[in-house]
Coordinates of C-alpha atoms in Angstrom, one line a residue:
M1 CA 13.0 25.0 14.1
S2 CA 11.9 22.0 12.1
R3 CA 9.6 22.8 9.1
E4 CA 8.0 19.4 9.8
T5 CA 7.7 19.4 13.5
G6 CA 7.9 23.1 14.5
E7 CA 10.5 21.9 17.3
A8 CA 13.9 23.7 17.7
L9 CA 16.8 21.7 16.5
R10 CA 18.8 20.8 19.6
Q11 CA 20.7 17.8 18.6
V12 CA 22.2 17.3 15.3
R13 CA 22.3 13.7 13.8
A14 CA 23.3 12.5 10.3
E15 CA 19.8 13.1 9.1
H16 CA 20.1 16.6 9.6
V17 CA 23.3 17.2 7.7
E18 CA 21.9 17.5 4.1
A19 CA 19.5 20.3 5.1
I20 CA 22.2 22.2 7.1
A21 CA 24.5 21.9 4.1
R22 CA 21.9 23.5 1.5
G23 CA 21.3 26.1 4.1
G24 CA 25.0 26.8 4.7
A25 CA 25.6 27.0 1.0
F26 CA 22.7 29.6 0.8
L27 CA 24.1 31.8 3.5
A28 CA 27.7 31.2 2.3
T29 CA 26.8 33.8 -0.5
G30 CA 28.7 31.9 -3.1
G31 CA 31.9 30.8 -0.7
G32 CA 32.5 28.5 2.1
G33 CA 33.6 25.8 -0.3
D34 CA 31.6 23.0 -1.8
T35 CA 29.5 21.2 0.9
L36 CA 29.7 17.7 -0.5
I37 CA 32.9 16.6 1.2
G38 CA 31.7 18.3 4.3
E39 CA 28.5 16.4 4.3
I40 CA 30.2 12.8 3.8
L41 CA 32.6 13.8 6.7
A42 CA 29.9 15.1 8.9
E43 CA 27.2 12.2 8.1
R44 CA 30.0 9.6 8.7
A45 CA 31.0 11.2 12.2
L46 CA 27.6 11.8 13.4
A47 CA 26.4 8.4 12.3
G48 CA 29.2 7.0 14.4
S49 CA 28.6 9.1 17.5
G50 CA 24.9 9.2 17.5
G51 CA 24.7 12.9 17.4
V52 CA 26.1 16.2 18.7
D53 CA 24.1 18.6 20.8
L54 CA 23.4 22.1 19.3
I55 CA 23.1 24.6 22.3
P56 CA 21.8 28.2 22.1
L57 CA 24.0 30.9 23.4
E58 CA 22.1 31.5 26.6
A59 CA 22.8 27.8 27.6
V60 CA 26.7 28.0 27.6
E61 CA 28.2 28.4 30.8
D62 CA 30.0 31.8 31.4
D63 CA 33.6 30.4 32.1
A64 CA 33.4 27.8 29.2
L65 CA 36.1 27.5 26.7
V66 CA 34.8 28.1 23.3
V67 CA 36.8 27.6 20.1
A68 CA 36.1 28.6 16.8
I69 CA 36.9 26.1 13.8
G70 CA 36.8 25.9 10.2
S71 CA 38.6 25.3 7.0
V72 CA 40.8 27.9 5.3
G73 CA 41.7 28.2 1.8
S74 CA 40.6 28.4 -1.9
P75 CA 37.2 26.7 -2.4
T76 CA 38.4 25.6 -6.0
I77 CA 41.3 23.8 -4.2
M78 CA 39.0 22.5 -1.5
Q79 CA 36.9 21.0 -4.2
E80 CA 39.7 19.6 -6.3
K81 CA 41.8 18.3 -3.2
P82 CA 39.5 17.5 -0.2
G83 CA 41.3 16.9 3.2
N84 CA 41.2 13.5 5.0
G85 CA 38.9 14.8 7.8
R86 CA 41.5 14.5 10.7
E87 CA 42.7 18.0 10.4
A88 CA 40.0 19.4 12.8
G89 CA 41.2 16.9 15.6
W90 CA 45.0 17.7 15.0
A91 CA 44.4 21.5 15.1
L92 CA 42.4 20.9 18.6
D93 CA 45.1 18.7 19.8
A94 CA 47.7 21.3 19.2
L95 CA 45.6 24.2 20.6
E96 CA 44.5 22.4 23.8
T97 CA 48.1 21.2 24.4
F98 CA 49.1 24.8 24.1
L99 CA 46.5 26.0 26.5
G100 CA 46.8 23.2 28.9
R101 CA 43.0 23.2 28.8
R102 CA 40.3 21.1 27.1
T103 CA 37.5 22.9 24.7
S104 CA 34.0 23.0 26.3
A105 CA 32.2 23.7 23.0
L106 CA 33.0 24.6 19.5
I107 CA 31.6 27.3 17.1
A108 CA 31.6 27.8 13.4
F109 CA 33.6 30.9 12.4
E110 CA 31.2 31.0 9.5
A111 CA 27.9 29.7 9.0
G112 CA 28.7 29.3 5.4
G113 CA 29.4 26.3 3.1
V114 CA 31.5 23.4 4.4
N115 CA 32.5 25.6 7.5
A116 CA 28.7 25.4 8.8
L117 CA 29.6 21.6 9.0
V118 CA 33.2 21.4 10.1
P119 CA 32.6 21.7 13.7
F120 CA 30.1 18.8 14.0
V121 CA 32.9 16.6 12.5
A122 CA 35.3 17.6 15.4
A123 CA 32.6 17.6 18.0
A124 CA 31.3 14.2 17.2
E125 CA 34.8 12.7 17.5
R126 CA 35.2 14.4 21.0
G127 CA 31.8 14.4 22.3
L128 CA 31.5 18.1 22.4
P129 CA 28.5 20.4 21.7
V130 CA 28.4 23.2 19.0
L131 CA 27.0 26.6 19.7
D132 CA 24.0 27.9 17.5
A133 CA 25.9 30.7 16.3
D134 CA 28.9 31.7 14.2
G135 CA 31.1 34.7 13.6
M136 CA 29.8 36.0 10.4
G137 CA 26.1 35.3 9.6
R138 CA 27.3 34.3 6.1
A139 CA 30.9 33.5 4.8
F140 CA 33.8 36.1 4.3
P141 CA 37.3 35.6 2.7
E142 CA 39.4 36.6 5.7
L143 CA 39.9 36.2 9.4
Q144 CA 39.6 39.8 10.6
M145 CA 36.2 39.8 9.1
E146 CA 34.8 37.5 11.8
S147 CA 32.7 39.1 14.4
F148 CA 35.0 37.6 17.1
S149 CA 37.9 39.9 16.0
I150 CA 35.7 42.8 15.1
Y151 CA 34.3 42.9 18.6
G152 CA 37.8 42.3 20.3
I153 CA 38.5 38.8 20.9
S154 CA 42.2 37.9 19.9
A155 CA 42.5 35.2 17.1
T156 CA 45.6 33.8 19.0
P157 CA 46.4 31.6 20.4
L158 CA 45.6 29.6 17.2
A159 CA 46.4 26.3 15.7
V160 CA 46.4 25.3 12.2
A161 CA 46.9 21.7 10.7
S162 CA 47.2 20.5 7.0
E163 CA 46.0 17.4 5.7
L164 CA 49.5 15.7 6.0
G165 CA 49.5 16.3 9.7
D166 CA 51.6 19.6 9.9
R167 CA 50.6 21.7 12.7
V168 CA 51.7 25.1 13.8
V169 CA 50.6 27.2 17.1
L170 CA 50.5 31.0 16.9
D171 CA 51.0 32.1 20.5
H172 CA 50.3 35.8 20.1
V173 CA 49.7 38.1 16.9
R174 CA 48.5 41.5 17.9
D175 CA 46.7 42.3 14.6
P176 CA 44.2 40.0 13.0
H177 CA 45.1 41.1 9.4
I178 CA 48.7 39.7 10.1
T179 CA 47.1 36.4 11.6
E180 CA 45.2 36.2 8.4
R181 CA 48.2 36.4 6.2
L182 CA 50.2 34.0 8.3
V183 CA 47.2 31.5 8.3
R184 CA 46.8 31.9 4.4
Q185 CA 50.4 31.4 4.1
F186 CA 50.3 28.1 5.8
S187 CA 47.3 26.9 4.0
V188 CA 49.4 27.5 0.7
V189 CA 52.7 26.4 1.9
A190 CA 51.9 23.6 4.1
G191 CA 48.4 22.6 2.7
G192 CA 48.6 23.0 -1.0
G193 CA 45.9 25.9 -0.7
Q194 CA 43.8 24.8 2.3
C195 CA 44.1 23.9 6.2
L196 CA 42.1 23.7 9.4
S197 CA 42.2 26.4 11.9
A198 CA 41.2 26.4 15.6
E199 CA 41.1 29.9 16.7
H200 CA 39.4 32.8 18.7
C201 CA 39.3 31.2 22.1
M202 CA 36.6 32.9 24.2
S203 CA 34.5 32.2 27.2
G204 CA 30.8 31.5 27.0
A205 CA 30.0 35.0 28.3
E206 CA 32.2 36.5 25.4
A207 CA 30.7 34.2 22.9
R208 CA 27.1 35.8 23.7
A209 CA 28.5 39.2 23.2
V210 CA 30.3 38.9 20.0
T211 CA 28.6 36.1 17.9
I212 CA 25.7 36.0 15.3
P213 CA 23.1 33.9 17.2
N214 CA 21.0 31.1 15.8
T215 CA 22.8 30.6 12.5
I216 CA 23.2 26.8 12.4
S217 CA 19.4 26.1 13.2
L218 CA 18.8 28.9 10.7
C219 CA 21.1 26.9 8.1
Y220 CA 18.7 23.9 8.8
Q221 CA 15.5 25.7 8.3
I222 CA 16.6 27.4 5.2
G223 CA 18.0 24.0 3.9
E224 CA 14.5 22.3 4.6
L225 CA 12.9 25.1 2.6
I226 CA 15.1 24.6 -0.4
G227 CA 14.4 21.0 -0.1
H228 CA 10.6 21.3 0.0
F229 CA 10.2 23.9 -2.8
G230 CA 12.9 22.6 -5.2
N231 CA 12.9 24.9 -8.3
R232 CA 9.6 26.6 -7.4
L233 CA 11.5 29.8 -6.7
D234 CA 8.4 32.2 -6.1
P235 CA 7.2 30.3 -3.0
L236 CA 10.7 29.7 -2.0
V237 CA 11.6 33.3 -1.8
A238 CA 8.2 34.1 -0.1
A239 CA 9.1 31.4 2.5
L240 CA 12.6 32.9 3.0
R241 CA 11.1 36.3 3.6
E242 CA 8.6 34.8 6.2
T243 CA 11.6 32.8 8.0
L244 CA 14.2 35.6 8.0
A245 CA 11.7 38.2 9.1
P246 CA 11.9 37.5 12.8
T247 CA 15.6 36.9 12.7
H248 CA 18.7 39.0 13.0
Y249 CA 18.8 39.4 9.0
G250 CA 17.2 42.2 7.0
E251 CA 14.9 42.2 4.1
V252 CA 15.0 39.7 1.0
H253 CA 15.3 41.2 -2.5
V254 CA 15.3 39.7 -6.0
L255 CA 18.2 41.3 -8.0
T256 CA 17.6 39.5 -11.3
T257 CA 16.7 36.3 -12.9
G258 CA 19.0 35.6 -16.1
K259 CA 21.5 33.3 -17.7
V260 CA 25.3 33.4 -17.2
I261 CA 27.0 34.8 -20.0
D262 CA 30.5 34.8 -18.8
I263 CA 32.6 33.8 -15.8
A264 CA 36.2 34.7 -15.5
R265 CA 38.3 33.1 -12.6
R266 CA 41.8 33.0 -11.1
V267 CA 43.3 31.6 -8.1
E268 CA 45.7 33.9 -6.3
G269 CA 47.3 33.9 -3.0
G270 CA 45.1 31.3 -1.5
Y271 CA 41.9 33.1 -2.8
D272 CA 39.4 32.5 -5.6
F273 CA 38.8 35.8 -7.5
A274 CA 36.0 35.9 -10.4
T275 CA 33.8 38.3 -12.2
L276 CA 30.4 36.8 -13.1
Q277 CA 28.0 38.5 -15.9
V278 CA 24.5 37.5 -15.7
Q279 CA 22.1 38.5 -18.7
P280 CA 18.6 39.2 -17.2
F281 CA 15.5 37.5 -19.1
A282 CA 13.8 40.8 -18.7
G283 CA 16.4 42.5 -20.8
G284 CA 18.4 45.6 -20.0
A285 CA 22.2 45.6 -19.2
P286 CA 24.0 42.6 -17.7
V287 CA 24.3 42.3 -14.0
S288 CA 27.8 41.9 -12.9
V289 CA 28.8 40.2 -9.7
A290 CA 32.6 40.8 -8.2
I291 CA 33.8 37.7 -6.5
K292 CA 36.6 37.2 -3.8
N293 CA 35.7 33.5 -2.6
E294 CA 32.2 35.1 -2.0
Y295 CA 29.9 37.2 -4.0
L296 CA 30.6 40.8 -2.8
L297 CA 29.4 43.5 -5.2
A298 CA 26.5 43.4 -7.7
T299 CA 26.2 46.2 -10.4
S300 CA 24.3 46.9 -13.6
G301 CA 26.1 49.6 -15.7
D302 CA 27.0 52.2 -13.3
A303 CA 24.3 51.3 -10.9
V304 CA 25.1 49.4 -7.6
L305 CA 22.4 46.9 -6.9
A306 CA 23.9 45.2 -3.4
T307 CA 27.1 45.1 -1.7
T308 CA 28.9 43.4 1.1
P309 CA 28.1 43.0 3.9
D310 CA 24.7 42.3 2.8
L311 CA 24.4 38.7 1.2
I312 CA 24.2 38.2 -2.2
C313 CA 23.1 34.6 -3.1
A314 CA 22.5 32.6 -6.2
L315 CA 19.8 30.0 -6.7
D316 CA 19.7 27.5 -9.7
L317 CA 16.5 27.8 -11.6
E318 CA 16.6 24.1 -12.7
T319 CA 17.0 22.7 -9.0
G320 CA 16.6 25.6 -6.7
R321 CA 19.9 24.8 -5.0
P322 CA 22.3 27.6 -3.9
I323 CA 25.3 27.9 -6.5
T324 CA 28.6 28.3 -5.1
A325 CA 31.2 30.4 -7.0
E326 CA 33.4 27.6 -7.9
T327 CA 30.5 25.8 -9.6
L328 CA 29.2 28.6 -11.8
R329 CA 29.5 27.9 -15.5
Y330 CA 28.4 29.6 -18.9
G331 CA 24.7 29.1 -19.7
Q332 CA 23.6 28.4 -16.2
R333 CA 20.2 29.9 -15.4
L334 CA 19.9 31.3 -12.0
Q335 CA 18.3 34.0 -9.7
L336 CA 20.3 36.5 -7.5
L337 CA 19.0 37.6 -4.2
A338 CA 20.3 40.2 -2.0
I339 CA 19.5 39.9 2.0
G340 CA 20.3 42.4 4.6
A341 CA 23.1 41.4 6.8
P342 CA 22.7 40.8 10.8
A343 CA 22.8 44.0 12.5
R344 CA 26.2 43.1 14.2
M345 CA 27.8 43.0 10.8
R346 CA 26.4 46.5 9.8
T347 CA 27.8 48.6 12.7
A348 CA 30.4 51.3 12.0
R349 CA 33.1 49.0 14.0
A350 CA 32.1 46.1 11.6
L351 CA 32.0 48.2 8.4
E352 CA 35.7 49.2 9.1
V353 CA 36.5 45.7 7.8
V354 CA 33.5 44.4 5.7
A355 CA 32.5 47.3 3.7
P356 CA 33.0 47.4 -0.1
R357 CA 36.3 49.5 0.1
N358 CA 37.9 46.8 2.2
F359 CA 37.8 44.6 -0.9
G360 CA 39.0 47.4 -3.3
F361 CA 35.7 48.5 -4.6
D362 CA 35.4 52.3 -5.2
V363 CA 31.8 52.5 -3.5
D364 CA 30.7 52.9 0.0
Y365 CA 28.1 50.5 1.7
V366 CA 24.5 51.3 1.2
P367 CA 21.9 48.9 2.8
I368 CA 19.9 46.7 0.6
E369 CA 16.7 48.1 1.7
S370 CA 17.7 51.6 0.8
L371 CA 19.2 50.5 -2.8
A372 CA 15.9 48.6 -3.5
S373 CA 13.8 51.5 -2.7

């Protein structure tokens, strides 16, 4: 829904891209890649096409062929070596040739970072609609963490494409963990650390059962709020609470406001790993955030402040804009927020793959509303 007009966003045009990118960067919880390249590609594609229809889940036909699409790889490498914008079309071509069927609609496999925009690049080129939904309600680093896989949709058949035009189709892989490793390896070997994946083919009826609804229009709403309030973070956080209250997301909590005193990074196996240290302005022990592409665990001393799958988001005190993990730097002043994950990512079935222990942390998941009480 537009903050200015109060109308639901049902067609995405070039002028909507900046707000969707800001909101996508926020929901990305530090991951999802720098949105700048996605903004450039999406604005160019949408300007050329006149716009792409954004359709709610209830409007998609039961027997429609819905395909999830997005970029895979290290966000740091995506920033240093952007693709050429043709990978999405190549991956869809390969998948449709294998299936012998045309795609009816696209869906983002994560409503975070550049991947909130990738479907619009491909949809604009092909005249396809995009579903107002995604497979995470945030960003996560691995394929099996998409709600599609969690709730029984096979990732394969799947097609991946590199910026040099290499294409591979995976016919059938029984375990999404294995699919993730194969796709990640392709991104490293053929794409220099990134590639484009078209995957999780599903019907319209299945999409309604397994996705996180209304997340693209929510990206737009959040992006508008960030653009309106800028670095006035107190009213921005109040507006975020009001906006998220009627959605599938939980409570919004401020974890800390402070200064970055250390950030240690490494790229390994196609992922970005890092540990962030923030010294609170209010004093006390530094807040530590563990990162694997995304912000996953916030602690202070022995105390756990927030954990995956709840969202941990960073806002720049100078600009109010979301900070992605690869742009963190020493001396940066920021505010860390935690937001309750959508209910579909908090079920026992979802926690089997997105709880802290799946990332190697020796803690169990406790919802942010319990940790903050």
